GROMACS .gro file of C-alpha atoms in nm:
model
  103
    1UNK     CA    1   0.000   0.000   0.000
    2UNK     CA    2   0.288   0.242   0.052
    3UNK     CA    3   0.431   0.205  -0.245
    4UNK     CA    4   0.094   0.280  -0.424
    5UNK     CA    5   0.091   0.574  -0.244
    6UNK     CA    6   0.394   0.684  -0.294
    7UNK     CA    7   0.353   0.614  -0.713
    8UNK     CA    8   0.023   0.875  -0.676
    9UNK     CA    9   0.208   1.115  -0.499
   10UNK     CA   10   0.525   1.091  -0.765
   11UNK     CA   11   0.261   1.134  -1.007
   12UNK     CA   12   0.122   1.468  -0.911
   13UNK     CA   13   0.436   1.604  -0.791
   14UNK     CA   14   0.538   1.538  -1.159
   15UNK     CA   15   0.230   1.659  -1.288
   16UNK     CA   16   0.289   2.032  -1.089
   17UNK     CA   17   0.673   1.995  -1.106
   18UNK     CA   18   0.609   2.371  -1.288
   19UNK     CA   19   0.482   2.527  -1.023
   20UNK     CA   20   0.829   2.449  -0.822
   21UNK     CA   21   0.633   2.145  -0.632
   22UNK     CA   22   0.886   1.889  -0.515
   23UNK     CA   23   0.864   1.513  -0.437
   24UNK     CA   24   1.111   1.395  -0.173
   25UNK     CA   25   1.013   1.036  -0.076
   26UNK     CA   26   1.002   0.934   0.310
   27UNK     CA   27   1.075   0.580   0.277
   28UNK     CA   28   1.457   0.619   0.374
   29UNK     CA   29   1.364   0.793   0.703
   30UNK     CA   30   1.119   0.558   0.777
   31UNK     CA   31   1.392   0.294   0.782
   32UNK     CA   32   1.332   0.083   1.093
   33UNK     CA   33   1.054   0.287   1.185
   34UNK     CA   34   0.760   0.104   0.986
   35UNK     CA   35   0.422  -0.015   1.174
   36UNK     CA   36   0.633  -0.379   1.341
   37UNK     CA   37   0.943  -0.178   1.361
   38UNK     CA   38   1.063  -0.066   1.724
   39UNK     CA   39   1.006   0.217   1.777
   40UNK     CA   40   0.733   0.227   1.503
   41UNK     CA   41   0.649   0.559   1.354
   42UNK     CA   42   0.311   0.481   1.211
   43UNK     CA   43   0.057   0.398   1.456
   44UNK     CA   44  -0.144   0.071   1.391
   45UNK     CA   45  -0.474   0.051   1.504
   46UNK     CA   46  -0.574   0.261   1.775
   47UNK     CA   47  -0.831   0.253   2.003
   48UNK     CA   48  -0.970   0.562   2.170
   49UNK     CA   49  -1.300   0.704   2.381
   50UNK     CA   50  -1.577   0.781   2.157
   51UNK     CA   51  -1.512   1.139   2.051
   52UNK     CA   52  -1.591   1.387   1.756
   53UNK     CA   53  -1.395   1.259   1.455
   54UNK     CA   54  -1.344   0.913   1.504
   55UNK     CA   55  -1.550   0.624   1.412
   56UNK     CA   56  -1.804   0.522   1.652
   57UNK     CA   57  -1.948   0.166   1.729
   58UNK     CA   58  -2.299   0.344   1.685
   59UNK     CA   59  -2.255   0.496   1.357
   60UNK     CA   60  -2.357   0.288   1.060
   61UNK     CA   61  -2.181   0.436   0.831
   62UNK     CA   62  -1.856   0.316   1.040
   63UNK     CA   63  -1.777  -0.044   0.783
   64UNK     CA   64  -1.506  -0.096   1.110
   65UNK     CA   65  -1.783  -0.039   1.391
   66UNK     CA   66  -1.822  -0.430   1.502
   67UNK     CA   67  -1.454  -0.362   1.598
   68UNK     CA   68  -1.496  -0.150   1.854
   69UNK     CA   69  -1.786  -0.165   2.192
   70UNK     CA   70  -1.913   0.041   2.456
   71UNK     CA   71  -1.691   0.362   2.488
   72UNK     CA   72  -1.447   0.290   2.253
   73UNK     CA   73  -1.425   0.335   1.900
   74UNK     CA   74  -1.196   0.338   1.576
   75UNK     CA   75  -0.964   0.646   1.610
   76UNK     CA   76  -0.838   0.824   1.320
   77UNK     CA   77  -0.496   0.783   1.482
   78UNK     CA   78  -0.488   0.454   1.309
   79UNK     CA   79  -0.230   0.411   1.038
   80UNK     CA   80  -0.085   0.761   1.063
   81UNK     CA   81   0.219   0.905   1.175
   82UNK     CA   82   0.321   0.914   1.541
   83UNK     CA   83   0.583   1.165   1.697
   84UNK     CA   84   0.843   0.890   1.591
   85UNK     CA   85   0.687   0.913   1.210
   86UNK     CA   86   0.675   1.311   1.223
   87UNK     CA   87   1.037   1.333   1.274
   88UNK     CA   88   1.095   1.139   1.012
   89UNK     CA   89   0.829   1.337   0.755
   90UNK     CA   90   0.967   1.619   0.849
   91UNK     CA   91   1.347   1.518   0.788
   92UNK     CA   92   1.208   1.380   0.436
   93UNK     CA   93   1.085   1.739   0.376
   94UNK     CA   94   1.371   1.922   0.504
   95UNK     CA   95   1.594   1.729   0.216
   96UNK     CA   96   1.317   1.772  -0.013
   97UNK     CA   97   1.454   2.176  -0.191
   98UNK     CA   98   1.743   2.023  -0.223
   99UNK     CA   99   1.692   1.741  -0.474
  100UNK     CA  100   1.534   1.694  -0.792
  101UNK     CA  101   1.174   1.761  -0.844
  102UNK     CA  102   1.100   1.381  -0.891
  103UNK     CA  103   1.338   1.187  -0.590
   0.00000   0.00000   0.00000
């Protein structure tokens, strides 16, 4: 799936190199830091309290909802970037105006 993503992103960062847009890919700071890495820097799934923005056990529009009872619920934590996985964004995008548009 991450490679996917990254393709996409390649992609449109090609498609608006014109506009100065640059493509710096994170994979080589997420080295050792994927979801069964230690210390991971995406989260996996998370469970939180039932709050506004994350997917309840109530809502039937929720396809995860079985998941999840009582006060808990799907949080949109899941599968995104920790503190761990910021650091290592934001080292990816600190390299990124030096390179080529397409790296």
């Amino acid at each position: 799936m991450a490679e996917y993503l990254e393709s996409k992103q390649r992609e449109l960062t090609l498609s608006m190199s014109a506009s100065n847009v640059r493509y710096r890919s994170p994979q080589a700071a997420f080295e050792g830091k994927r979801i069964c890495d230690s210390p991971e820097g995406i989260n996996g799934v998370v469970a939180g309290a039932n709050g506004d923005g994350d997917f309840h056990h109530e809502n039937s529009n929720t396809q995860l909802r079985w998941w999840f009872t009582g006060d808990t619920c799907l949080s949109r934590e899941s599968y995104h970037p920790n503190q761990t996985g910021t650091s290592a964004y934001a080292q990816a995008f600190m390299t990124a105006g030096l390179l080529s548009a397409a790296t």
